[in-house]
mmCIF file of C-alpha atoms in Angstrom:
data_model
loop_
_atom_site.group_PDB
_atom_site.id
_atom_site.type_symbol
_atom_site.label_atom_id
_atom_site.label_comp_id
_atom_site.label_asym_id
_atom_site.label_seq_id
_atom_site.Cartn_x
_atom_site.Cartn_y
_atom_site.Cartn_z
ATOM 1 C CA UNK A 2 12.973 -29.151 17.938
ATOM 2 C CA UNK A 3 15.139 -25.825 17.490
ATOM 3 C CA UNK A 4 13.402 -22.380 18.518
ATOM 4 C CA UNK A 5 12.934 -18.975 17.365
ATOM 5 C CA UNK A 6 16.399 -17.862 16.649
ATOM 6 C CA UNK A 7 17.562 -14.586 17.030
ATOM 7 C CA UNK A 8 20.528 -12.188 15.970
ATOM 8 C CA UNK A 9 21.927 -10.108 17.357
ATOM 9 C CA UNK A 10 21.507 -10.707 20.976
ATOM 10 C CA UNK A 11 22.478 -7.126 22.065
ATOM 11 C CA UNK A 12 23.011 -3.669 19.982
ATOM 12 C CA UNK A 13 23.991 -0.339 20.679
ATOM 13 C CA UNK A 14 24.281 2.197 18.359
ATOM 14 C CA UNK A 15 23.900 5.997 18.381
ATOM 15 C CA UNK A 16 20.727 8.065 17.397
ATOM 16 C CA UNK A 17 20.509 8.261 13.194
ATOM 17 C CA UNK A 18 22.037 4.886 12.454
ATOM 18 C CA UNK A 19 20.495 2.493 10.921
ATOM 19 C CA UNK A 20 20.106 -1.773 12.370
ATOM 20 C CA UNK A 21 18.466 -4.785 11.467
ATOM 21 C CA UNK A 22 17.537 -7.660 13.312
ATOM 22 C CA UNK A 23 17.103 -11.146 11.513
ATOM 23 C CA UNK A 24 14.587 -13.756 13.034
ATOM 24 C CA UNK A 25 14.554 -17.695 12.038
ATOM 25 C CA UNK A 26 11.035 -19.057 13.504
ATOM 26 C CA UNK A 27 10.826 -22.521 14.046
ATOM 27 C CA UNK A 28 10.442 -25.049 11.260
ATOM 28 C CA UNK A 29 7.133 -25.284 9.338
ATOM 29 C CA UNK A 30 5.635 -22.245 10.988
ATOM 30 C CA UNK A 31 3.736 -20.471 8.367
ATOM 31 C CA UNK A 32 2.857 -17.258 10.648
ATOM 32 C CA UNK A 33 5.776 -14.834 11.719
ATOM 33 C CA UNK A 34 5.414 -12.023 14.395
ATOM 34 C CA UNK A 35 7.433 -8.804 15.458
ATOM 35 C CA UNK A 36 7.303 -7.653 18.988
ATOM 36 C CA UNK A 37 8.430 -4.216 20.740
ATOM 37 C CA UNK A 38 8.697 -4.300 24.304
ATOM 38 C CA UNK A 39 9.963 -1.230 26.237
ATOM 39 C CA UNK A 40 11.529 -1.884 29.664
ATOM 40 C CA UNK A 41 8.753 -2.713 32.272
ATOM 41 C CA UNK A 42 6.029 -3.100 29.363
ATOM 42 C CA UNK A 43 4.204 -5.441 28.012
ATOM 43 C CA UNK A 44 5.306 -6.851 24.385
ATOM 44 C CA UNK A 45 3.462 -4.882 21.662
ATOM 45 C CA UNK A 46 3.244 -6.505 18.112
ATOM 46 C CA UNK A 47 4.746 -4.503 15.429
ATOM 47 C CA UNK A 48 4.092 -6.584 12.246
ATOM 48 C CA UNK A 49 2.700 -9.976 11.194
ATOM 49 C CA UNK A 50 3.033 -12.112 8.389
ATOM 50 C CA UNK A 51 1.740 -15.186 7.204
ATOM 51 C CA UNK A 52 3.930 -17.048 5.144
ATOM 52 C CA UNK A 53 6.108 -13.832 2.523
ATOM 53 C CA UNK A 54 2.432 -11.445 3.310
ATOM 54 C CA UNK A 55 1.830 -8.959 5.671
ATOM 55 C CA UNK A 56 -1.146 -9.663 7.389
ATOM 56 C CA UNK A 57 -0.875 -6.714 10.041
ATOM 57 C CA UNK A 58 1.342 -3.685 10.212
ATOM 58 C CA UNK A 59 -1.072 -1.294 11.934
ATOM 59 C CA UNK A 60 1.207 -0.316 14.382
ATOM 60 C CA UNK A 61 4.624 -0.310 12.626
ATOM 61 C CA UNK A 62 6.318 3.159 12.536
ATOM 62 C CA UNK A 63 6.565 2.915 8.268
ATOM 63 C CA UNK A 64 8.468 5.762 8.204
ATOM 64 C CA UNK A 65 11.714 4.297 10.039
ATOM 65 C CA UNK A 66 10.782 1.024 10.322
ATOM 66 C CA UNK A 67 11.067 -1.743 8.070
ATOM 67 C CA UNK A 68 10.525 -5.664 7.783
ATOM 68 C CA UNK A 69 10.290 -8.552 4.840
ATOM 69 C CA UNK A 70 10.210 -12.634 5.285
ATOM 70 C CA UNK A 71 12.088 -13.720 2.320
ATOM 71 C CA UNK A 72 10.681 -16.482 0.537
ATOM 72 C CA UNK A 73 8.683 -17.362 3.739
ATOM 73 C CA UNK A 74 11.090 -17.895 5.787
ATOM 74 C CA UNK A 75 13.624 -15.740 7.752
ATOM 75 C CA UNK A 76 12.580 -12.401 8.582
ATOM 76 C CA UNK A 77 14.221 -8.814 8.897
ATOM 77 C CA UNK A 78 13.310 -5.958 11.156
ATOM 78 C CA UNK A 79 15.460 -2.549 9.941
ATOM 79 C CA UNK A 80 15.313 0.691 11.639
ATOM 80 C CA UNK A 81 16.341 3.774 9.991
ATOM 81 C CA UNK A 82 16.916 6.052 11.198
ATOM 82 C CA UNK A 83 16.931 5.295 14.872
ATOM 83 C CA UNK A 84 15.644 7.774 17.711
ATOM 84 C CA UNK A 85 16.399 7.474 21.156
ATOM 85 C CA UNK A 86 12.674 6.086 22.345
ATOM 86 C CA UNK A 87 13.551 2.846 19.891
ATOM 87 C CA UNK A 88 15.686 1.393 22.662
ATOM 88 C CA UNK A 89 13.593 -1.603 23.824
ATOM 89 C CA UNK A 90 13.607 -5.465 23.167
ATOM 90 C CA UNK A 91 12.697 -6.816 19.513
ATOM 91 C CA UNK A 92 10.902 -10.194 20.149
ATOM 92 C CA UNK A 93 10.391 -12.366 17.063
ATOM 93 C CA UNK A 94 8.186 -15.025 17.450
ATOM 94 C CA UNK A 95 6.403 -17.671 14.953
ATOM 95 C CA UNK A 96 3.024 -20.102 15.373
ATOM 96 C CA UNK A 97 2.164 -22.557 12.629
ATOM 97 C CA UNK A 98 -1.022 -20.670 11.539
ATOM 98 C CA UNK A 99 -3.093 -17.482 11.449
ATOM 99 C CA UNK A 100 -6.766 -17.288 12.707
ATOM 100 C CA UNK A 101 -7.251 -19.872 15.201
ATOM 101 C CA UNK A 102 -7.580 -18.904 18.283
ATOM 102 C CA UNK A 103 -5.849 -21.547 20.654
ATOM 103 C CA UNK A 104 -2.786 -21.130 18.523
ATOM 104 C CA UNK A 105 0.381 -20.672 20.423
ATOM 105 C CA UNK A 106 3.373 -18.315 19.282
ATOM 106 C CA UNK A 107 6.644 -19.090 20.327
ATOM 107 C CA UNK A 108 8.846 -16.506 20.888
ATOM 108 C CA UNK A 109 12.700 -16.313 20.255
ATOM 109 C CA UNK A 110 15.575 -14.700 22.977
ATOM 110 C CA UNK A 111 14.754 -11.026 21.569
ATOM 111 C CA UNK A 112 17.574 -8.499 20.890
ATOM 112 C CA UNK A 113 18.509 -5.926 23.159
ATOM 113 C CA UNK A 114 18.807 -2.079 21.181
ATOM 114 C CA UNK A 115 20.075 0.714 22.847
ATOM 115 C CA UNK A 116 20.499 3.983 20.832
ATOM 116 C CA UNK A 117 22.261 6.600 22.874
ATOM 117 C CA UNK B 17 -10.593 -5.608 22.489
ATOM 118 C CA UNK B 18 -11.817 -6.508 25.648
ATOM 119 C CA UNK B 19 -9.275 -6.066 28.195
ATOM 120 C CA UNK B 20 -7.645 -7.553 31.126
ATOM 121 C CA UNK B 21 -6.559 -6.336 34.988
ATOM 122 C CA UNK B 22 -4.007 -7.936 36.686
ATOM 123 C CA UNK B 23 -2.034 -7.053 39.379
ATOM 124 C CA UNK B 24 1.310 -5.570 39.286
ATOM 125 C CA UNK B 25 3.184 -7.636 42.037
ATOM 126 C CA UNK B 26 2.737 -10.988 44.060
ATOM 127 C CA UNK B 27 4.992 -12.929 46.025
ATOM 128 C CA UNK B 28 4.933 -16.492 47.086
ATOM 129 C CA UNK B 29 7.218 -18.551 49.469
ATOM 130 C CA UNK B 30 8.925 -21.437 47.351
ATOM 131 C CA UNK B 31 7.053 -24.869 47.147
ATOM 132 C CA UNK B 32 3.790 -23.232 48.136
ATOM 133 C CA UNK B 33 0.923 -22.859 46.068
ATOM 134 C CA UNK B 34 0.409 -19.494 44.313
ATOM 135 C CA UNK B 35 -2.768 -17.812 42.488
ATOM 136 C CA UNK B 36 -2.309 -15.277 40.049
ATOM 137 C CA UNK B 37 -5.854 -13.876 39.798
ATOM 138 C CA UNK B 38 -7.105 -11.940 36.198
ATOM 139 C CA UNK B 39 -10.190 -9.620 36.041
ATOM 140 C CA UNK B 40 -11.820 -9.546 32.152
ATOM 141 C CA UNK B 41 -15.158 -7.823 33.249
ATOM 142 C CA UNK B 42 -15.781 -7.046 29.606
ATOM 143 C CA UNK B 43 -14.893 -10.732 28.157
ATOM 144 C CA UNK B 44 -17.116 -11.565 24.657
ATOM 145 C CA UNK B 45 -18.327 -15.395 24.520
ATOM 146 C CA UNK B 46 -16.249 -16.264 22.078
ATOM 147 C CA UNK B 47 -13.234 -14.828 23.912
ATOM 148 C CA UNK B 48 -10.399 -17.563 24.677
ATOM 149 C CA UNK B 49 -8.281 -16.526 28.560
ATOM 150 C CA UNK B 50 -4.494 -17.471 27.630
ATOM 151 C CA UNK B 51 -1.522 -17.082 29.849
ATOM 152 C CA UNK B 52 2.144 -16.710 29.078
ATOM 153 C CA UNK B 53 5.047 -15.701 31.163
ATOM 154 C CA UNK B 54 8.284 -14.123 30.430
ATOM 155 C CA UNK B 55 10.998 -15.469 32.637
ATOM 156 C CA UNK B 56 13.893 -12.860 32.955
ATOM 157 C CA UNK B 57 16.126 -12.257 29.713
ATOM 158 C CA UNK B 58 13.686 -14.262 27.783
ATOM 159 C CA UNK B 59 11.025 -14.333 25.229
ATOM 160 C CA UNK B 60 7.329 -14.923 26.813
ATOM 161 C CA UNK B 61 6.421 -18.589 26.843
ATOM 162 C CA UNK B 62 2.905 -20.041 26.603
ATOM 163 C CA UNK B 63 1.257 -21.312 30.185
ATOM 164 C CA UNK B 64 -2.271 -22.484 29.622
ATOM 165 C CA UNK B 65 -5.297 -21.685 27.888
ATOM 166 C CA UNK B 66 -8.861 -21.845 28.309
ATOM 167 C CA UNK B 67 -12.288 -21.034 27.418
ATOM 168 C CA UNK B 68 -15.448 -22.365 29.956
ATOM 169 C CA UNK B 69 -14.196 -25.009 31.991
ATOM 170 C CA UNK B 70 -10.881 -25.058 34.257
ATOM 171 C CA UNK B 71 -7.605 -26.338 32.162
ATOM 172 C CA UNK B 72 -4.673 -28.627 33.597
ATOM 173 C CA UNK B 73 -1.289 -28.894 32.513
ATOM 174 C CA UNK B 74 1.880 -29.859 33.560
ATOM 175 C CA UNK B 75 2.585 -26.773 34.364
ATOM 176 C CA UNK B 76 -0.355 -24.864 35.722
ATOM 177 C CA UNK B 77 -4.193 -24.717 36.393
ATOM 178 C CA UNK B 78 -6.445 -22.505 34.880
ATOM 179 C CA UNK B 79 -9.737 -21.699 37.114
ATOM 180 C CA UNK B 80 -12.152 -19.924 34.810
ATOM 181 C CA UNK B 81 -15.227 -18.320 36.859
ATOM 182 C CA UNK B 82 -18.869 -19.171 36.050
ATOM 183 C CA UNK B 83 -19.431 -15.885 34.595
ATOM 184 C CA UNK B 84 -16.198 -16.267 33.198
ATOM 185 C CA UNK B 85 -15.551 -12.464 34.143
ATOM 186 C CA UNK B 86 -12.160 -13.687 35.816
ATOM 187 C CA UNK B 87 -10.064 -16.758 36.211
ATOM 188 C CA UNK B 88 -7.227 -17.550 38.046
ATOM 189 C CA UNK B 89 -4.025 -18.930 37.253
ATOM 190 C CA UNK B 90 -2.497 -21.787 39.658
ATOM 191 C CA UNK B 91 0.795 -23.017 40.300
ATOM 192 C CA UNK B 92 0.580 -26.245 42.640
ATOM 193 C CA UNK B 93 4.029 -25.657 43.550
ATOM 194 C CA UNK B 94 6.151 -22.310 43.088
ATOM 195 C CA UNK B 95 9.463 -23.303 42.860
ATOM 196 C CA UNK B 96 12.195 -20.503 42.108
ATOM 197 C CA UNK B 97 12.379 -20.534 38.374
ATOM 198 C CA UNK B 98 8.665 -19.663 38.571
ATOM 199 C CA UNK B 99 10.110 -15.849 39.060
ATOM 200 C CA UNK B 100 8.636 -14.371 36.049
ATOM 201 C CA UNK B 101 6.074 -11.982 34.694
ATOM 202 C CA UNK B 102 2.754 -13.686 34.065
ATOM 203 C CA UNK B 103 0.024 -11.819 31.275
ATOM 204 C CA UNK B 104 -3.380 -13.354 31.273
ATOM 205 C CA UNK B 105 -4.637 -12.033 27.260
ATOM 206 C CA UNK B 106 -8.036 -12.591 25.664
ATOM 207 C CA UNK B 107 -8.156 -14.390 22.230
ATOM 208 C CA UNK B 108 -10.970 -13.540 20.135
ATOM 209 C CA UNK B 109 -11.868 -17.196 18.838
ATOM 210 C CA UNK B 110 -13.717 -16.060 15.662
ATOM 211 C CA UNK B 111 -11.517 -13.268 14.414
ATOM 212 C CA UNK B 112 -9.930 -14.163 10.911
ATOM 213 C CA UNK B 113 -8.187 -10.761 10.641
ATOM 214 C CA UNK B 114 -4.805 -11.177 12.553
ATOM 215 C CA UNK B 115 -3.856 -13.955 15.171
ATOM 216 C CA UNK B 116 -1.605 -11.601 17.377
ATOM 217 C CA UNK B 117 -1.229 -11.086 21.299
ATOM 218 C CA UNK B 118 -2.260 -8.521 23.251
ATOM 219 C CA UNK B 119 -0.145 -8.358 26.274
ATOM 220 C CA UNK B 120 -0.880 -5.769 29.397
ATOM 221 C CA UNK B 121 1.521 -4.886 32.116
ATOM 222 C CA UNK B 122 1.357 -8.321 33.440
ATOM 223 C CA UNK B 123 1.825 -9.700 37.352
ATOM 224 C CA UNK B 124 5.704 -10.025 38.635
ATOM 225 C CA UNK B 125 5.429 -12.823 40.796
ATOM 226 C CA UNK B 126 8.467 -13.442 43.042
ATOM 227 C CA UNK B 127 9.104 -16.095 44.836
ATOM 228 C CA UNK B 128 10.959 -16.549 47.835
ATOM 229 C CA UNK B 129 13.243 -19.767 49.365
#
């Protein structure tokens, strides 16, 4: 069974520019997740979705940062503009369903951003 | 959220035994204890999960205490590609609002040949 698939592996880009990171969870996995994790910090989630919704965004800088899952699917993470403390690790990661407990997420390889 | 203490560094000698120990003082009954790691350059994976009783796997034990204020994770056998970060998380078990993981600063465990 393929993973959580990730693109790009590594970034760089100056402060002001704009990325985007595309995520393709695993097959069948209704529930999609965004992760931030700063060098030697935990992950922290960013968004979730179940299926095309957003089921959490609480903690999702909306004014620079923005994500969709077309159709259910593949999901985008865009940043723009980009500041200097956005240099971290994007995780994606996917589970088959919201709201049980034992359910496990599977995260993909992550992307490396650096904005200098 | 009730919240968990781990700490920051351990280190093992390969093929030994290690325990990776997790405080939750403030775990709710319907709380679920889930570990993952996050070998270097790599996403976290999931370890083990639990809830009252201890948990085998093919990759780990989970010792959950009676008062199930802490539990401990064990690895029979720490071989080298053990070398990760391990997070112990709580899982509320009847929350409907959001499925999502709540990771802390985690234990680096390093093992040595």
């Amino acid at each position: 069974e393929a993973g959580v698939a990730q693109s790009p592996r590594y970034k760089i880009i100056e402060k002001r520019q704009s990325v985007a990171f595309w995520c393709n969870p695993i097959s069948g996995h209704a529930t999609l997740y965004w992760y931030q994790q700063i060098l030697g910090q935990g992950p922290k989630l960013l968004i979730q979705f179940q299926n095309n919704g957003v089921v959490d965004d609480s903690q999702l800088p909306k004014d620079r940062f923005s994500a969709e899952r077309l159709k259910g699917v593949d999901s985008t993470l865009k940043i723009q503009p980009a500041k200097l403390e956005d240099s971290a690790v994007y995780l994606c990661a996917s589970s088959l369903y919201r709201g049980v407990s034992t359910d496990t997420q599977y995260f993909g390889p992550g992307t490396r951003l650096t904005v200098l | 959220d009730a919240k968990t203490t781990q700490p920051n560094s351990m280190e093992s000698n390969e093929e030994e035994p290690v325990h990776l120990p997790c405080n939750h003082s403030t775990i709710s009954g319907t709380d679920y204890i889930h570990w993952y790691r996050q070998l270097p350059s790599q996403g976290p994976e999931y370890v083990i999960h639990g809830l009252t009783s201890n948990v085998n796997n093919r990759m780990a034990s989970l010792a959950i205490a009676e008062d199930r204020k802490s539990s401990t994770l064990i690895l029979h056998r720490a071989t080298l590609r053990d070398a990760a970060v391990y997070y112990c998380i709580l899982r509320d078990g009847f929350n409907n609002a959001g499925n999502m993981l709540t990771f802390g600063g985690g234990t680096r465990l390093m093992v040595k040949p």
